[in-house]
Structure formats: C-alpha cells, structure tokens
Short mmCIF file of N, CA and C in Angstrom, two decimals:
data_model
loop_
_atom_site.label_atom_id
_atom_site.label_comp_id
_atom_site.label_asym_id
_atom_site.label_seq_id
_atom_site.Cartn_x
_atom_site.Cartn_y
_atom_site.Cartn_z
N UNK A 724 -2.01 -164.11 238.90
CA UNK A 724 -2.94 -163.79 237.84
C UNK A 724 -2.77 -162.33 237.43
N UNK A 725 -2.63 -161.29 238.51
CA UNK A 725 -2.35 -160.02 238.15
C UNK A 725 -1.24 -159.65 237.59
N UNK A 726 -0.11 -160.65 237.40
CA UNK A 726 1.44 -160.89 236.51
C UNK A 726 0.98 -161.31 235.21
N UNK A 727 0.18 -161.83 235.14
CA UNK A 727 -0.02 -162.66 233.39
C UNK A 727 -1.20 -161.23 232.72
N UNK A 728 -1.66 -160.66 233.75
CA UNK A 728 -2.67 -159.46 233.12
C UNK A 728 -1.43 -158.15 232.88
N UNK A 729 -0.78 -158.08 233.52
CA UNK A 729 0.37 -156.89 233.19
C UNK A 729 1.14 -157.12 231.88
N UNK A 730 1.76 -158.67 231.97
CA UNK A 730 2.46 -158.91 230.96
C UNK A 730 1.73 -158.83 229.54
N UNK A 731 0.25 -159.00 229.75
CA UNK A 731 -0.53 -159.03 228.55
C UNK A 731 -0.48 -157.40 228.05
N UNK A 732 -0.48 -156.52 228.97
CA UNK A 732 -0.88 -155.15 228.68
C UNK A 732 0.79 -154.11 228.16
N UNK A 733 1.53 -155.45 228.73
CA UNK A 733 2.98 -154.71 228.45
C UNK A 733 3.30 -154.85 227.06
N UNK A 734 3.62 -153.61 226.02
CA UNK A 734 4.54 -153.88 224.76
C UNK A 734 5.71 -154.98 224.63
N UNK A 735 5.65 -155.74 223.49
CA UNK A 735 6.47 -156.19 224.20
C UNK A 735 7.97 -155.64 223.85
N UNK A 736 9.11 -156.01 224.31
CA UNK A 736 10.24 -155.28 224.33
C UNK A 736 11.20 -155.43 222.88
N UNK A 737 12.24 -154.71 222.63
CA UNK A 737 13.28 -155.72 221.83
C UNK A 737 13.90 -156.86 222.21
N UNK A 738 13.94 -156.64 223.00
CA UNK A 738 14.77 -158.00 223.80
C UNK A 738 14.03 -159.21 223.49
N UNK A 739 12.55 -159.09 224.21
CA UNK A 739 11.67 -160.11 224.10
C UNK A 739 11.19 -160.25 222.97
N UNK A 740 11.31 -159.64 221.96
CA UNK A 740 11.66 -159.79 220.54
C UNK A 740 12.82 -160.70 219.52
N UNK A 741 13.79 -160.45 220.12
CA UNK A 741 15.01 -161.50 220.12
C UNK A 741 14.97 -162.57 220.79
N UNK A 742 14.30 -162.51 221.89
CA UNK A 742 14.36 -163.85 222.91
C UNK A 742 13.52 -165.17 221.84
N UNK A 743 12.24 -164.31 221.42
CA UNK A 743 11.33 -164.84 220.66
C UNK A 743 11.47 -165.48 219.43
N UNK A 744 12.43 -164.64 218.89
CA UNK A 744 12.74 -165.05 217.59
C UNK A 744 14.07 -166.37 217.51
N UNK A 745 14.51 -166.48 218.93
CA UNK A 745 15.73 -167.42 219.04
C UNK A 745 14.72 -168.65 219.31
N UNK A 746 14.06 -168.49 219.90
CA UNK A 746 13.24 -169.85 220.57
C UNK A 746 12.68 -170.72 219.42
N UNK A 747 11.86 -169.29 218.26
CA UNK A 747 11.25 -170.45 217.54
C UNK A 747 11.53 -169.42 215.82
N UNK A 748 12.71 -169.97 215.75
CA UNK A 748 13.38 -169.30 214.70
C UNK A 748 12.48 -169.70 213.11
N UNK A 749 12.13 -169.04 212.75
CA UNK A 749 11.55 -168.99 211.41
C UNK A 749 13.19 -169.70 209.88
N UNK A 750 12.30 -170.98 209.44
CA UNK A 750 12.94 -171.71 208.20
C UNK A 750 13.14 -170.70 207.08
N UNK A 751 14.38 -170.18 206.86
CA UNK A 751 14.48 -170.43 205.15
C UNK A 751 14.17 -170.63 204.27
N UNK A 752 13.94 -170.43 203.10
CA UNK A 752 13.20 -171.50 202.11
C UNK A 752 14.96 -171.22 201.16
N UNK A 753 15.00 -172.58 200.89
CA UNK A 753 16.65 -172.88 200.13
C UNK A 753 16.12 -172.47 198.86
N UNK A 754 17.20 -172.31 197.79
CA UNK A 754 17.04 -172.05 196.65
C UNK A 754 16.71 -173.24 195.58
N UNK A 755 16.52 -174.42 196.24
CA UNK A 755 16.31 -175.92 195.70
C UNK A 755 14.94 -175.84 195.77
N UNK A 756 14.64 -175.51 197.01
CA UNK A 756 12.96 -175.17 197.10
C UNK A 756 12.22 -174.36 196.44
N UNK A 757 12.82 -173.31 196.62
CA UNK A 757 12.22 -172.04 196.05
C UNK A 757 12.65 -172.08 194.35
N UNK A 758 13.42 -172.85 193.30
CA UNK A 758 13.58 -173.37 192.17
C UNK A 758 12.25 -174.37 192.45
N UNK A 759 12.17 -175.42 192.53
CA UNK A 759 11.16 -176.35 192.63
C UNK A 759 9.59 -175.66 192.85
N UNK A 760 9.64 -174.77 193.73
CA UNK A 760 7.97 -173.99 193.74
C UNK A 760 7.96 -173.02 192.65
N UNK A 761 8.83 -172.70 191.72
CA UNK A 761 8.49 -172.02 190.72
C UNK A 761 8.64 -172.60 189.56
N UNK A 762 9.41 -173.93 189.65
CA UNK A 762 9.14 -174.93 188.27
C UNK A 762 7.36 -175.33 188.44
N UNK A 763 7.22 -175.80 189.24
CA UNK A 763 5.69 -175.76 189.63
C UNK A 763 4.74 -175.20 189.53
N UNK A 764 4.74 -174.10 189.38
CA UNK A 764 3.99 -173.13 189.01
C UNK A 764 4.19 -172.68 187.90
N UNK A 765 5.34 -172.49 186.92
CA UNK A 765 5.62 -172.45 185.37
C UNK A 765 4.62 -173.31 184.93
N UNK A 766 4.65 -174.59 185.35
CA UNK A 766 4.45 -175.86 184.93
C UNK A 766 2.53 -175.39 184.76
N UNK A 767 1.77 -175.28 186.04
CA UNK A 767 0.89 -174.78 185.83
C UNK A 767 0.13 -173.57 185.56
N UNK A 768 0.94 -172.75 185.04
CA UNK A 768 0.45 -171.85 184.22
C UNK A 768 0.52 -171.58 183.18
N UNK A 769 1.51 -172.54 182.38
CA UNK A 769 1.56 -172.91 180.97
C UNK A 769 0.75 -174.01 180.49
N UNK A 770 0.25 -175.09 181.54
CA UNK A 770 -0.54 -176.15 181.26
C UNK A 770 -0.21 -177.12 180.93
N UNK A 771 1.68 -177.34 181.01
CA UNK A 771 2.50 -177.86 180.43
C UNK A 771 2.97 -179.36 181.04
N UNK A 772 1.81 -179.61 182.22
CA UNK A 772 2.18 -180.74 183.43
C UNK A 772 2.17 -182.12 182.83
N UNK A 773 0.76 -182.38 182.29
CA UNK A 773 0.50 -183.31 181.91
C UNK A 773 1.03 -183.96 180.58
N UNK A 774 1.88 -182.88 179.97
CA UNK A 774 2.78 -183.36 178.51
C UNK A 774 4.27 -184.02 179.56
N UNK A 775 4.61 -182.96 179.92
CA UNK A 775 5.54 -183.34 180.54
C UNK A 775 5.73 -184.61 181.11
N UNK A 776 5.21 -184.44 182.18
CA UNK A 776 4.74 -186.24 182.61
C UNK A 776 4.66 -187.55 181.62
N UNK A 777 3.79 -187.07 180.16
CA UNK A 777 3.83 -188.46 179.31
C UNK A 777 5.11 -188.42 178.80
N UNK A 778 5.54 -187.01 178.29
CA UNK A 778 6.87 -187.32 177.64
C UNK A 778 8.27 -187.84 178.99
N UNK A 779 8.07 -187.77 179.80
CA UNK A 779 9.08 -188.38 180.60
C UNK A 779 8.99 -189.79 180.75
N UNK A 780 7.53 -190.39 180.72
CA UNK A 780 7.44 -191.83 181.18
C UNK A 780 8.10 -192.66 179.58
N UNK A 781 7.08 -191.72 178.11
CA UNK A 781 8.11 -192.34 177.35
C UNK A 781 9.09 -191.95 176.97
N UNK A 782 9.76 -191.19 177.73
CA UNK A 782 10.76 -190.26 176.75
C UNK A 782 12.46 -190.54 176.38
N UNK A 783 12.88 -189.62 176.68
CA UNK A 783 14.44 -189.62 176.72
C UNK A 783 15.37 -190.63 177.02
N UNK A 784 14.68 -190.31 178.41
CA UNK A 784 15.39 -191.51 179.01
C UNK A 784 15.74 -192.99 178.77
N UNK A 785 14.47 -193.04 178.30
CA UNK A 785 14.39 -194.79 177.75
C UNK A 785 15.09 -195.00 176.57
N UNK A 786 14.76 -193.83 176.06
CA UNK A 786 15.25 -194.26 174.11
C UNK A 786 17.08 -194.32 174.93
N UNK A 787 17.55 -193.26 175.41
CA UNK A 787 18.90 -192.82 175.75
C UNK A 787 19.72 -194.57 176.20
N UNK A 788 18.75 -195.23 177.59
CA UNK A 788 19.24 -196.36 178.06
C UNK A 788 18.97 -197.19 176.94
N UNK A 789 18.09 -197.73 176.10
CA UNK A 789 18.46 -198.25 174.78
C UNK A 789 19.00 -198.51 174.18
N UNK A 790 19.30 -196.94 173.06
CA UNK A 790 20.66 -196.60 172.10
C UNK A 790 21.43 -197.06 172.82
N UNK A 791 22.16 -197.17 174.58
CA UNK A 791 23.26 -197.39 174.98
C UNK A 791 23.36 -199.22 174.96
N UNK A 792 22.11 -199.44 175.31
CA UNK A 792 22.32 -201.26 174.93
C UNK A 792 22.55 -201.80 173.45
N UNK A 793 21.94 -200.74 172.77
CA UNK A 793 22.01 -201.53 171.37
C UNK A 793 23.54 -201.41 171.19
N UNK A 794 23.99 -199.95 171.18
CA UNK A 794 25.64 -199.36 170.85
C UNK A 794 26.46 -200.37 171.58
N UNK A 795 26.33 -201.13 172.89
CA UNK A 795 26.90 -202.26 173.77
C UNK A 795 26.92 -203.43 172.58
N UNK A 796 25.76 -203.79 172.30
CA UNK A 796 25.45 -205.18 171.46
C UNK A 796 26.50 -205.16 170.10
N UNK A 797 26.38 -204.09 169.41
CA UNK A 797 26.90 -203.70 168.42
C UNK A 797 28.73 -203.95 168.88
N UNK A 798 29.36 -203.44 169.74
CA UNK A 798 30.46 -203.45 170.10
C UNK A 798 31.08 -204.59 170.32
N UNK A 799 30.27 -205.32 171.11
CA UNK A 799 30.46 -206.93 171.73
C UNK A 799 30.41 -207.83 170.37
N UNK A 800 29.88 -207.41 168.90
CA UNK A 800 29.43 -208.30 167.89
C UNK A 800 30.68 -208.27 167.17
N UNK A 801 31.29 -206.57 167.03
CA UNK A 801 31.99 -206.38 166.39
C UNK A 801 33.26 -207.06 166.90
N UNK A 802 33.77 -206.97 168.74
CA UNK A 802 34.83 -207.39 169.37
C UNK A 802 34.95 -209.03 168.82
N UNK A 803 33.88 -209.51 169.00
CA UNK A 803 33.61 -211.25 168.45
C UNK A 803 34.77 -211.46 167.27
N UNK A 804 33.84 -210.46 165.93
CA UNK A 804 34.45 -210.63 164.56
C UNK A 804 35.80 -210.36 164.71
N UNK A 805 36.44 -209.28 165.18
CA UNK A 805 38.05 -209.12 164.78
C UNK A 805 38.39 -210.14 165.71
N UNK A 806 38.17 -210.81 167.35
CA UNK A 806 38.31 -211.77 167.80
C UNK A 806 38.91 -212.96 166.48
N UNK A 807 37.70 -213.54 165.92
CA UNK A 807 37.62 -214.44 164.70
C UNK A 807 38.50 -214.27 163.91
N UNK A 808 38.52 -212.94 163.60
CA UNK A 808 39.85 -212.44 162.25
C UNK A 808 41.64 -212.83 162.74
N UNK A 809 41.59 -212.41 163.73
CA UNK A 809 43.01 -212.66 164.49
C UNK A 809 42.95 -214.16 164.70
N UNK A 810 42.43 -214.77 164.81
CA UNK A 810 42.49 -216.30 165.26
C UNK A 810 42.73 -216.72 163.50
N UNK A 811 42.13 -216.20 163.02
CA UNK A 811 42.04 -216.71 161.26
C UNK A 811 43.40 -216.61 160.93
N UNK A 812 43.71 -215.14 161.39
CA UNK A 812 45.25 -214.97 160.98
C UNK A 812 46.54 -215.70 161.61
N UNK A 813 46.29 -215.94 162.74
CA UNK A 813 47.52 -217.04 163.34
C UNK A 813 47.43 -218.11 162.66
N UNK A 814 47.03 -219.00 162.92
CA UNK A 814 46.30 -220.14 161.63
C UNK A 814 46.65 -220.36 160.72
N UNK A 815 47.28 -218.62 160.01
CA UNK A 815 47.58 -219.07 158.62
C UNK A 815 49.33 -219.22 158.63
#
C-alpha cells in the first residue's frame, strides 16, 4: 500500500510517458473523416441538410439512370429498324 502511495506522489517520468502512450495509443482522425465532419457541419450551418436530402431522393440520380434506359430503348428500336432494312435489302 505504501508502493501505490509513492507511485501516486511520484511525477510521472518520460519514459512512463512513452510507456503510456504505447499501451493506449490515441486514433487519428483520417482525412475521409475529418472531410465528412466538415461536410457536416457546412451542411448545418448553411441550413442546407434538408434540401439536400430531398434533392438526392429525387434527384440526379434517378433522372441520370432513366435518360440511360430510355437512350438503351431508343438504341435497341433503332438496331431493330436497320436490322429490317438489311433483311429488306437481301430480298431484293
């Protein structure tokens, strides 16, 4: 007991400073994180959260995967017709 009262009263050392800091080493914060906690906070201090959010659920994205089905449909209609045209033309 008179060892745990000394050690309490002792500075502690550099060493036991390093020992300390190996044992329970303090995280990083990555630059993915630390980007992400300050989009976050842009976000709420412009007030800009809740636009954001609707314009994503309807936004870009959807119209983007869309245009790409319709531009598909369109391609596949057109491949059909010259399909048809070339068959027209052997034929003749």
């Amino acid at each position: 007991a008179m060892e745990a009262a000394d050690a309490a009263r002792k500075p502690e050392s550099t060493l036991d400073k390093i020992v300390g800091e190996l044992k329970n080493p303090k995280r990083a914060v990555t630059t993915v994180e630390k980007s992400s906690y300050d989009w976050d906070k842009f976000k709420e201090d412009q007030g800009i959260g809740e636009q954001l959010e609707k314009y994503a659920k309807d936004g870009y994205v959807e119209r983007q995967e869309f245009l790409q089905r319709v531009d598909e449909r369109q391609f596949e209609l057109e491949k059909a017709e010259r399909a048809k045209a070339r068959a027209a033309a052997a034929m003749k």
